[in-house]
XYZ file of C-alpha atoms in Angstrom:
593
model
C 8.669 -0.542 -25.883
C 8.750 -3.547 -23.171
C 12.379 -3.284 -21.708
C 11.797 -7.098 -21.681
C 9.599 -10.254 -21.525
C 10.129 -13.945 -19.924
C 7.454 -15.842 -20.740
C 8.058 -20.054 -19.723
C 5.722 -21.698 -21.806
C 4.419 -25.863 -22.187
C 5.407 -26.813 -25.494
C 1.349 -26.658 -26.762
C 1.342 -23.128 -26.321
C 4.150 -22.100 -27.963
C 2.496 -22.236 -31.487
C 0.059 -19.639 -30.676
C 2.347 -17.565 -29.169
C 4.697 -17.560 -32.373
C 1.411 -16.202 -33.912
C 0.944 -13.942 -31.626
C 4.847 -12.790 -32.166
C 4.505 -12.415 -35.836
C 1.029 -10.751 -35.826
C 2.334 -8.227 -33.310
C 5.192 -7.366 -35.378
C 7.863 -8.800 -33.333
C 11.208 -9.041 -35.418
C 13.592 -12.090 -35.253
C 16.550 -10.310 -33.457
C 14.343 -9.454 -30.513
C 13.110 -12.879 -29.668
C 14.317 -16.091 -28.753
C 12.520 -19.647 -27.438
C 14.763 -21.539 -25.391
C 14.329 -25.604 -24.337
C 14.340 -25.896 -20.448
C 12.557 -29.353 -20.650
C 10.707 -31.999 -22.137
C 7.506 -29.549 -21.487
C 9.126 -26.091 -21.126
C 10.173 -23.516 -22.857
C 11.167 -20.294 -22.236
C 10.298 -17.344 -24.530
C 12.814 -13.783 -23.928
C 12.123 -10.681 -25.823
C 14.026 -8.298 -25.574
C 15.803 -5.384 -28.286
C 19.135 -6.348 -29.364
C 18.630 -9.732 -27.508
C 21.626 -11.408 -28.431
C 23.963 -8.790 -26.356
C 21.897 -9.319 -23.234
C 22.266 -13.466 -23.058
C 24.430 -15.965 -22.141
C 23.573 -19.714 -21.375
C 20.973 -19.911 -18.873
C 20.822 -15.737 -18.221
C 19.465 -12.577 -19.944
C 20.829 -9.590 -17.968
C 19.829 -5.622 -19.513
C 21.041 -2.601 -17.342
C 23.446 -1.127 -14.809
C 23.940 -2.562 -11.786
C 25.401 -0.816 -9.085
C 26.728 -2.219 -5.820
C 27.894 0.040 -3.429
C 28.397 -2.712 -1.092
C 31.125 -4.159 -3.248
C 32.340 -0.943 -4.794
C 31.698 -1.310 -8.325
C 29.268 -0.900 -10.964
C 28.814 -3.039 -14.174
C 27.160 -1.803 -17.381
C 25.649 -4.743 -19.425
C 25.785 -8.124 -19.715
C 29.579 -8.170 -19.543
C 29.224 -5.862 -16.564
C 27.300 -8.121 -14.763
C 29.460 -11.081 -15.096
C 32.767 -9.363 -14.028
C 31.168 -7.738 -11.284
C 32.583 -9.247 -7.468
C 31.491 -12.572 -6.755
C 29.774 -10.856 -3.673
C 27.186 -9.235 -6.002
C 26.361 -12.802 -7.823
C 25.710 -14.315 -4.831
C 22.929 -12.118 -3.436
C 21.714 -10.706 -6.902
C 18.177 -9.663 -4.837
C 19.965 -7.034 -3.008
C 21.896 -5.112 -6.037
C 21.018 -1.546 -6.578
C 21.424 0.458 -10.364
C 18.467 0.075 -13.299
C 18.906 -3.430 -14.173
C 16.724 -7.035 -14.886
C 18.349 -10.388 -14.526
C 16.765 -13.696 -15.653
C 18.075 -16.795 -14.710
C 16.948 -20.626 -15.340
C 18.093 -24.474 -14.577
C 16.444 -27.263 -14.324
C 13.984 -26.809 -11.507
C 12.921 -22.626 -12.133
C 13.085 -19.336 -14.024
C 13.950 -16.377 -11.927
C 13.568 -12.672 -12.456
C 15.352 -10.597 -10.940
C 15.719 -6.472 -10.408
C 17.747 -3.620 -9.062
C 16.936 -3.775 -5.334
C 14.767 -0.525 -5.015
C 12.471 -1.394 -7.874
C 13.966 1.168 -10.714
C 12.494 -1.580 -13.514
C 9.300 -2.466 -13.157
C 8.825 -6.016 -12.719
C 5.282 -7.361 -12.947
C 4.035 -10.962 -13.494
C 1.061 -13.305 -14.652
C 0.324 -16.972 -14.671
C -2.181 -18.597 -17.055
C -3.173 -22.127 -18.292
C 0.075 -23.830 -20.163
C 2.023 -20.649 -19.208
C 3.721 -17.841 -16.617
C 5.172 -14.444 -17.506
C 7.552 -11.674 -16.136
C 7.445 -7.907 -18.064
C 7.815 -4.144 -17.306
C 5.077 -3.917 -19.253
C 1.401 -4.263 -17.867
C -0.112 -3.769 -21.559
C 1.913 -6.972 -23.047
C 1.270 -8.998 -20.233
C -2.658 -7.868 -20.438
C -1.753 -8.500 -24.485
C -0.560 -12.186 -24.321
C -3.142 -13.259 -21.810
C -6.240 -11.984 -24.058
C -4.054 -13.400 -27.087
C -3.959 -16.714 -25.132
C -8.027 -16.293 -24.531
C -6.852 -15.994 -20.458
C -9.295 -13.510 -18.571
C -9.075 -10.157 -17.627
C -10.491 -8.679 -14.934
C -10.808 -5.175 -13.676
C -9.620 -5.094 -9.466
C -12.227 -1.997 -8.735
C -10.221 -1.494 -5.060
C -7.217 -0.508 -7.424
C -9.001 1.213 -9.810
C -10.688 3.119 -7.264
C -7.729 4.008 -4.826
C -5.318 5.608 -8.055
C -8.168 8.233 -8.355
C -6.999 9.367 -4.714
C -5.296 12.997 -5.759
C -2.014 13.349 -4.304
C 1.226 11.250 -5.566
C 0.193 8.594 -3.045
C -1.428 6.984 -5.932
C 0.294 8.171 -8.755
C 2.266 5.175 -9.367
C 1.797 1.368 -7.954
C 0.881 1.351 -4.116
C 0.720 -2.724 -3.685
C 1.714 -5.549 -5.464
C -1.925 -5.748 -7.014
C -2.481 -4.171 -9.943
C -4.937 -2.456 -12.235
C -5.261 -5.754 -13.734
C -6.914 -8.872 -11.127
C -4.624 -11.487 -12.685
C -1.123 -9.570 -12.566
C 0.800 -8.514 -10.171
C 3.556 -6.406 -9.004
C 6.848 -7.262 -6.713
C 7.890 -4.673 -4.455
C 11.094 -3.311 -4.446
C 13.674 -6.025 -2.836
C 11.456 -8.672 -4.321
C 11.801 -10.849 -7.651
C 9.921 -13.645 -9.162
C 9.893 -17.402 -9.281
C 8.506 -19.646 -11.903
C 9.171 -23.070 -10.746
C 8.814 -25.527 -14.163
C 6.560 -27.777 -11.879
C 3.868 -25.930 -11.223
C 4.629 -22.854 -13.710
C 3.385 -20.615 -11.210
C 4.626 -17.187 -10.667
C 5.381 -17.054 -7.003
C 7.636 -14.215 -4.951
C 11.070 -14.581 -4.691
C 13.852 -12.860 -2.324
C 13.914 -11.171 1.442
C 11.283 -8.584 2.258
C 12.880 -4.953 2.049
C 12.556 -4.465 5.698
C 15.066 -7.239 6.340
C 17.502 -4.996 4.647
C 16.217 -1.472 5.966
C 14.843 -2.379 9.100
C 15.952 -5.655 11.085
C 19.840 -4.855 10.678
C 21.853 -3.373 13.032
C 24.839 -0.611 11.838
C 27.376 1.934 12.984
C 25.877 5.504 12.116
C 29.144 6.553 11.809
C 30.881 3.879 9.640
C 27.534 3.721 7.703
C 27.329 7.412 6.654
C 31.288 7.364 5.602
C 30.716 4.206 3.520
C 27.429 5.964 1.684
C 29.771 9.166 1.511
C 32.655 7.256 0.101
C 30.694 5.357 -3.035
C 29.116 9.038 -3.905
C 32.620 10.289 -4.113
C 34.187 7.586 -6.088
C 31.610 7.013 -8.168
C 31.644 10.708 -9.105
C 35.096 11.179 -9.291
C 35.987 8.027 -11.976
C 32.680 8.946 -13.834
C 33.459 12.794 -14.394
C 37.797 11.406 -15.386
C 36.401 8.882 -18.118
C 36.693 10.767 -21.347
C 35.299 7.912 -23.259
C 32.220 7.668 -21.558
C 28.954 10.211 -22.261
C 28.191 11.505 -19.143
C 26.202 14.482 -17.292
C 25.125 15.331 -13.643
C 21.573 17.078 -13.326
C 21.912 19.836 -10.767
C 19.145 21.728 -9.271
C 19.556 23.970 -6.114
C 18.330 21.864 -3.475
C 20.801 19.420 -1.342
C 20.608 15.737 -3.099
C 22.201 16.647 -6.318
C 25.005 18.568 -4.522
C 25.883 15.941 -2.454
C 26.682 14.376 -6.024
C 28.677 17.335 -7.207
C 30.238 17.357 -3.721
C 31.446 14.024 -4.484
C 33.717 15.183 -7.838
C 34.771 18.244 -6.090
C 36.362 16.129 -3.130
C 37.715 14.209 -5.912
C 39.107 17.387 -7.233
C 37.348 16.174 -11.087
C 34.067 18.813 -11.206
C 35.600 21.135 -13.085
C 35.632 18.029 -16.033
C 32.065 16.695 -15.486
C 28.764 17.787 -17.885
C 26.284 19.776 -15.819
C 22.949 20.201 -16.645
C 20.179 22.910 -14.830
C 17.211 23.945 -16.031
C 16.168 27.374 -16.189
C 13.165 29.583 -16.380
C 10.292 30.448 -14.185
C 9.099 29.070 -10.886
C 10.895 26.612 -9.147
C 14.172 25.872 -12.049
C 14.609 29.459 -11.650
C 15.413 29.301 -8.062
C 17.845 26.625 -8.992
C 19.381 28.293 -11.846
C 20.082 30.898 -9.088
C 21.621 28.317 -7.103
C 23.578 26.922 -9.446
C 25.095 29.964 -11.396
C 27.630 30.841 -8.206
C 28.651 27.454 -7.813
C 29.667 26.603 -11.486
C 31.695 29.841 -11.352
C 33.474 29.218 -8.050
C 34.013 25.212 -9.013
C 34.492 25.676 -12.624
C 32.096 23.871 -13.837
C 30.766 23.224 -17.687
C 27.282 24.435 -16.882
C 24.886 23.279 -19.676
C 27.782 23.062 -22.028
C 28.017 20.051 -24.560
C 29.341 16.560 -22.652
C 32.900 15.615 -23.608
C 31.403 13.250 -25.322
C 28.102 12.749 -27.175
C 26.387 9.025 -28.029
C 24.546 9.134 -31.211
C 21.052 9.501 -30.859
C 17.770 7.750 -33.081
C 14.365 8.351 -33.356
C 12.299 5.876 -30.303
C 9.112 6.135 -32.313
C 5.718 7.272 -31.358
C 5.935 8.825 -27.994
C 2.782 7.706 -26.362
C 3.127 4.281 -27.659
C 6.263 3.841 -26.053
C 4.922 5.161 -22.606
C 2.027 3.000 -23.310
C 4.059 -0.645 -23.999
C 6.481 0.224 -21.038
C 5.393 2.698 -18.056
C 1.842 3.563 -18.400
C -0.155 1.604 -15.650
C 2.817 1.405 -13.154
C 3.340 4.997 -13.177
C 1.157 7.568 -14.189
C 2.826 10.596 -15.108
C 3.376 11.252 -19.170
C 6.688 12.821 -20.037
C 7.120 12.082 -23.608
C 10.198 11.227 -24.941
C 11.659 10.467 -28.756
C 15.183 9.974 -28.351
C 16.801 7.314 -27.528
C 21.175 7.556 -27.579
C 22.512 4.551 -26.554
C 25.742 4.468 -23.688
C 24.371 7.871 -22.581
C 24.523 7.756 -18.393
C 22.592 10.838 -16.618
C 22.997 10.875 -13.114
C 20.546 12.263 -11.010
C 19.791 13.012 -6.840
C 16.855 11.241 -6.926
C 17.022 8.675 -4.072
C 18.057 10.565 -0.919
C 14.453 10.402 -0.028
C 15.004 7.062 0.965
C 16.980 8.441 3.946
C 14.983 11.738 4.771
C 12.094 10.473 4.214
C 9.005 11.671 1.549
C 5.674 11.010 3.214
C 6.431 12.301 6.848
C 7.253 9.317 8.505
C 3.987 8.364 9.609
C 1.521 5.157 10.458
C -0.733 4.528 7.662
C -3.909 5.859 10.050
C -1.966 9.088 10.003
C -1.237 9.179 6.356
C -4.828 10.021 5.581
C -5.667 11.937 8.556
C -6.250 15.624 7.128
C -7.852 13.581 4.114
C -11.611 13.886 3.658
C -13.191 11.193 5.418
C -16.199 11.189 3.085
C -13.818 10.746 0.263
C -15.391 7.925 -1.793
C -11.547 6.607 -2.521
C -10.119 6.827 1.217
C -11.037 3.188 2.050
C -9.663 1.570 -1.257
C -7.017 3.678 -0.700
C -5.871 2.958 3.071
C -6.893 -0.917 2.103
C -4.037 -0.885 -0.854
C -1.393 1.501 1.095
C -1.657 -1.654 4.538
C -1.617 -4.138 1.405
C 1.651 -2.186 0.285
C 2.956 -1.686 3.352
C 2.753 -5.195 4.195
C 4.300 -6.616 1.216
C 7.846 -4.545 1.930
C 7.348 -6.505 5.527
C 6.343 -3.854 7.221
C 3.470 -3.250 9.173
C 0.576 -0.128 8.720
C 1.091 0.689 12.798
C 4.982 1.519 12.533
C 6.030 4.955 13.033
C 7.887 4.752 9.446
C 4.998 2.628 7.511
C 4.617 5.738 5.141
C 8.312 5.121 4.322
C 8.504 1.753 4.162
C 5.794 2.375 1.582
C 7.566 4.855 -0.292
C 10.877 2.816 -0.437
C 8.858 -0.178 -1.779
C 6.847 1.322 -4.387
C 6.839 5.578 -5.573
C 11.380 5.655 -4.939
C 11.789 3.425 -7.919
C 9.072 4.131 -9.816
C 9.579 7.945 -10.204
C 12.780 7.978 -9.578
C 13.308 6.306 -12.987
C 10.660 7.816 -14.604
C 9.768 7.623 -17.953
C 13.443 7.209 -19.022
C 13.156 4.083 -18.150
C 11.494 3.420 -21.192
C 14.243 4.408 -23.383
C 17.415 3.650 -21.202
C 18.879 1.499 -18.565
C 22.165 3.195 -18.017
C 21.008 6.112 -15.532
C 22.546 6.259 -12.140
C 21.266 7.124 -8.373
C 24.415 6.857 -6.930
C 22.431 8.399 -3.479
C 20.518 4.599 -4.432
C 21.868 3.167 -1.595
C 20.199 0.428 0.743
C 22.496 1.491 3.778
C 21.316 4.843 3.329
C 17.770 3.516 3.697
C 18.677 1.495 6.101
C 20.047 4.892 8.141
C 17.202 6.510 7.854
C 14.526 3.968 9.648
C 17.729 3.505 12.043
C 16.103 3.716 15.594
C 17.476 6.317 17.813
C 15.531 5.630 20.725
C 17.583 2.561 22.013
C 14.937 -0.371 21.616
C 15.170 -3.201 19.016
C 13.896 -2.593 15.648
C 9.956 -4.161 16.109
C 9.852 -3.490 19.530
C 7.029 -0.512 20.123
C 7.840 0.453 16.278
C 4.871 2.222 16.381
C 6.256 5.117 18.793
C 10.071 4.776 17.411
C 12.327 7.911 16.705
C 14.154 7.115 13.731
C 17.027 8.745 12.522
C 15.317 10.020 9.052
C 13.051 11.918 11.284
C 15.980 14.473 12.278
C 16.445 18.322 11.099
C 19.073 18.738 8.403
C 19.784 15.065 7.882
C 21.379 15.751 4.865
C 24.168 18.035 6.276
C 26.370 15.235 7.303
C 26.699 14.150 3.820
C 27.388 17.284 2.288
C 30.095 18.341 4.551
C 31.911 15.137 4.018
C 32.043 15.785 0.335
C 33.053 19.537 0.608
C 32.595 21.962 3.624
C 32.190 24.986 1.681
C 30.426 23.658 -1.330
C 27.887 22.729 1.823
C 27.604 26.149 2.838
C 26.565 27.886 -0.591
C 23.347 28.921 -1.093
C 20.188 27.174 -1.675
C 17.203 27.420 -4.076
C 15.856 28.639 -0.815
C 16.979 30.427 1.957
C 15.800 28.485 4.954
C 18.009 25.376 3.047
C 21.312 27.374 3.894
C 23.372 25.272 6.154
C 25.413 27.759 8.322
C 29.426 26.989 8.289
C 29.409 26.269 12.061
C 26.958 23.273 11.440
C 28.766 22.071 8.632
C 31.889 21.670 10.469
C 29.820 19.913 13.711
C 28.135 17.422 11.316
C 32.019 16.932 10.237
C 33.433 16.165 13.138
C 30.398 14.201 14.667
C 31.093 12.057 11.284
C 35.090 11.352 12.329
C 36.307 14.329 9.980
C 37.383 14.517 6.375
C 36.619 11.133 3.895
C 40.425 8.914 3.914
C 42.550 8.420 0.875
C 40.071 5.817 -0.424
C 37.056 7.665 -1.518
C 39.472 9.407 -3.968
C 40.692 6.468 -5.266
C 39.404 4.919 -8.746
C 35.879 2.929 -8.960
C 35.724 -0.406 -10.943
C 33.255 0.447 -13.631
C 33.055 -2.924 -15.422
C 31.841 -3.111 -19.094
C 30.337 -0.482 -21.090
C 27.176 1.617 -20.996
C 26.766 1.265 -24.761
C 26.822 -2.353 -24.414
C 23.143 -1.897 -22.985
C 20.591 -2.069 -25.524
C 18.299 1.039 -25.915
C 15.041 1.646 -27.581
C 11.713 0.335 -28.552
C 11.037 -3.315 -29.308
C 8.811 -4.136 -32.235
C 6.579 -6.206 -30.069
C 5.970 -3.420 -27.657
C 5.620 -0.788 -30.184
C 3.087 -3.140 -32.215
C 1.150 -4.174 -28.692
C 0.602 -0.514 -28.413
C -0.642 -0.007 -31.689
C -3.137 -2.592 -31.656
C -4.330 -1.100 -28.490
C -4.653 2.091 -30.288
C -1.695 4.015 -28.424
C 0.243 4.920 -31.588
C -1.512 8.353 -32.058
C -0.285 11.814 -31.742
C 0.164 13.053 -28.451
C -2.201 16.046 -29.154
C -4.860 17.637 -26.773
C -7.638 16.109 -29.503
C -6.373 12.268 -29.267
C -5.338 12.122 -25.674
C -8.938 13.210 -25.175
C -10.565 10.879 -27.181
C -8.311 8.331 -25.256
C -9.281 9.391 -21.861
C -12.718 9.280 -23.002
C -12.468 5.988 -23.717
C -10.843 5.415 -20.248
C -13.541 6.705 -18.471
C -16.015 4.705 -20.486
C -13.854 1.202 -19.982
C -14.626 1.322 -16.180
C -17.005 -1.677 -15.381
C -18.005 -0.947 -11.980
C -20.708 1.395 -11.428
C -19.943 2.455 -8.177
C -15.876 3.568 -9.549
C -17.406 5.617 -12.881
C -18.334 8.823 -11.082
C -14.252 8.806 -9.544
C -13.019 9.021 -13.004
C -16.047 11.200 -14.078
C -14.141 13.842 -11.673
C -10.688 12.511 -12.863
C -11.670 13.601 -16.473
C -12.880 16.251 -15.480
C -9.546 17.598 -13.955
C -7.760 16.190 -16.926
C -10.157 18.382 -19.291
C -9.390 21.310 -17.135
C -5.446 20.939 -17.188
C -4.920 20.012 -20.962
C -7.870 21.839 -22.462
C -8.884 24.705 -20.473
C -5.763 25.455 -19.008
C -3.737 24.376 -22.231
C -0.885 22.327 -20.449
C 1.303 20.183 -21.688
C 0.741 16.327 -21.093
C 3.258 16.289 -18.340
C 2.354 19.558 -16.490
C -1.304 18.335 -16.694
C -0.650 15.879 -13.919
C -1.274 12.181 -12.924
C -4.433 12.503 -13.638
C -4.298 12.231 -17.634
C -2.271 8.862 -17.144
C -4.735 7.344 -14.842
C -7.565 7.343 -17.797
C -4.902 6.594 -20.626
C -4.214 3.380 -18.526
C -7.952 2.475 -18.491
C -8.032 3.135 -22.265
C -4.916 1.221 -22.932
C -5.936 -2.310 -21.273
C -9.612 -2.182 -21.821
């Protein structure tokens, strides 16, 4: 499916695209063409439109403010969240989209770290906002619009490590569409019906700002336990906490223990062999010491429907942005899975690093090392950061990969998940100087907090001291009582009354639509997506990938990407998702053509 689709349109378009609608398979309760003037009109698509719209706004998600201390699920959500929230909508975390339009504009909107994908396209009589790179590739062809292959891209997401495994810039795949980095929405002004950026650069928010360590950390701590605390003591709500045996996710169950509430909330681990045994390991003393109902059924269970072909619902949604392939055929509406994805944003994921020394052990022969340092400065830049800074490799994870994966496929079927470590203080913490200049000033030899040993210690000992000092998935993780109780008292000692006291949570997380729309599902099929995710037809499809690439000088890259794809899913006999990024790279190609 496409989560959703804004597409402002001059009145002499609009006929084709109704064509394009019906031939496409789009159904009547998942589209809607609104007046905006004389010469505009706005197209939404969307499933279940009607309970994500109100005059002049479409809103589909969870947003999540820890600044304001609430969260709102839905439409309703949104509009009784604090007035604080509305008035810088930009800088709202959660898994949401937000359209909004007057008289002068249409504006799209996302969560502030970039958990929906938000990609745009301007053509002749029209502009367009989507999560979906295939329908916007769809409607421009449909509108006889060009397009045309950007080899840099093409060539720097053959580059093998998870560096390129999702978006690394706000160019795409695609020459005519492009991406907005996380912080960053777009504007469509009915002038000029020209997609153009919209909203502050994410280093204004993580870098140029200026915070108590102390206060900071106790406010980050104080959300996670609230939020944790009201979740796991709402009955009515469907609700489970994936725990592995690593810090991030504890600091989550930390916050319902200090709540005194984890002995009520769903916990999922996964077992088996390799790394989820380690955490079922982990995990097993814990749930008996705290009670917990480990892999038990959740208090309360949504209903659940078939989401229709798997890959063509990876294909209409995340394929393109993000290249892994997790398939999925479930969708249950109101269901909220909470995850510690996010932390990374603090600790950092690529090693804090310039962008020169991101590529350093890298082969320097590698055909895709200059595409791929020339995207990674282009990515770097669009956060507003700069390739020479000590923390560029952050600032480039934090604008692009945090969102992308940390959503993951699910995306595709649900907008109710929560990060609640998806804080921008908590980024902002992490590319914190600690070397006493200003924030630009010699950036490119800063120590930054992130950079530190154990920087996740403080958190977990203001959730729960012992809970802290358990064991790990691995050993050199333990965190030794006596450092626990320093990282306490360096934090000002135990969390006050209020991090036990109730969160708003406003609206409800079945209120959010879920599932396929027809116009995704039948853009997919026409691109021939809708096929059985078997070893044979993913084959054929990444084939056909490798045969779609026009430049000559980028065919031999994904001669060796399908080569590594034949060895995973063939020779090796993995599954689509163990088989790597590699798969999705040539399914992409395939896909748009």
């Amino acid at each position: 499916m496409s989560n959703y689709l804004g597409a402002v349109l001059r009145r002499d378009v609009v006929p084709r695209v109704r064509e394009w609608l019906t031939v496409r398979g789009s159904v009547g309760s998942e589209h809607r063409f609104v007046d905006l003037d004389e010469r505009t009109v706005l197209l939404l698509v969307s499933r279940d439109l009607g309970a994500s719209l109100a005059p002049g706004r479409f809103f589909r998600g969870t947003a999540v403010s820890p600044e304001h201390g609430a969260i709102g699920f839905g439409l309703a959500g949104w509009q009784a969240m604090p007035a604080g929230a509305h008035a810088d909508p930009h800088g709202v975390s959660g898994e949401f989209v937000l359209l909004e339009w007057d008289d002068d504009a249409v504006v799209a909107r996302r969560d502030v770290l970039g958990s929906v994908a938000l990609a745009s396209t301007t053509g002749d009589g029209f502009a367009a906002v989507s999560d979906s790179l295939l329908v916007l590739v769809d409607l421009r062809r449909w509108l006889g619009q060009g397009v045309t292959q950007r080899t840099e891209v093409l060539l720097a997401r053959t580059f093998p490590n998870n560096f390129a495994s999702q978006q690394i810039s706000e160019e795409t795949h695609v020459v005519e569409v492009a991406y907005a980095a996380a912080g960053r929405g777009v504007r469509i002004p009915l002038r000029t019906l020209r997609a153009e950026p919209d909203g502050p650069l994410l280093a204004s928010r993580v870098v140029d700002v200026d915070l108590d360590p102390v206060e900071t950390m106790r406010g980050v701590a104080t959300f996670v336990a609230r939020t944790m605390t009201t979740l796991a003591l709402r009955d009515d709500l469907d609700v489970r906490l994936m725990l592995s045996g690593g810090y991030d996710s504890r600091v989550l169950l930390g916050g319902a223990v200090h709540g005194g509430a984890a002995h009520r909330l769903a916990v999922h681990t996964r077992g088996g062999s390799g790394s989820h045994d380690l955490d079922a390991r982990a995990v097993a003393p814990i749930a008996e010491h705290y009670r917990l109902r480990l892999n038990a059924p959740r208090l309360r269970s949504t209903p659940s429907q078939d989401a229709g072909a798997p890959l063509a619902l990876l294909a209409s949604t995340t394929l393109g942005f993000y290249d892994t392939l997790s398939p999925l055929s479930t969708v249950r509406r109101g269901a909220i899975t909470i995850n510690g994805v996010g932390a990374e944003i603090y600790k950092g994921n690529w090693k804090w690093r310039t962008e020169r020394q991101m590529f350093e052990q890298t082969n320097q022969r590698a055909v895709q090392l200059g595409a791929m340092r020339a995207q990674a400065a282009k990515g770097i830049r669009a956060t507003g950061g700069d390739p020479r800074w000590a923390d560029a490799s952050e600032l480039l994870y934090c604008g692009f990969r945090n969102g992308i994966h940390g959503a993951g496929n699910s995306i595709a079927l649900s907008m109710t998940g929560l990060r609640p470590l998806h804080q921008v203080a908590l980024a902002a913490l992490g590319h914190q100087r600690v070397d006493g200049l200003p924030p630009r000033e010699r950036r490119d030899r800063a120590r930054l907090r992130g950079q530190g040993e154990n920087v996740m210690a403080g958190l977990l000992a203001l959730m729960d001291t012992q809970l802290a000092a358990m064991p790990y998935d691995r050993p050199d993780k333990t965190l030794a009582p006596d450092l626990v109780a320093q990282r306490l008292a360096d934090l000002g000692g135990p969390l006050g009354p209020e991090a036990k006291t109730e969160l708003p949570v406003h609206g409800s997380p079945s209120d959010v639509p879920a599932g396929p729309s027809a116009l995704g599902l039948g853009v997919a099929e026409h691109a021939g997506m809708a096929v059985e995710m078997s070893t044979e037809h993913l084959m054929r499809l990444a084939e056909r990938g490798h045969e779609s690439v026009e430049h000559p000088a980028v065919r031999p890259s994904y001669g060796r990407v399908l080569k590594r794809a034949r060895e995973r899913l063939v020779d090796n006999g993995e599954s689509p998702r163990d088989a790597g990024a590699m798969l999705g790279k040539l399914l992409t190609l395939a896909m748009i053509g």
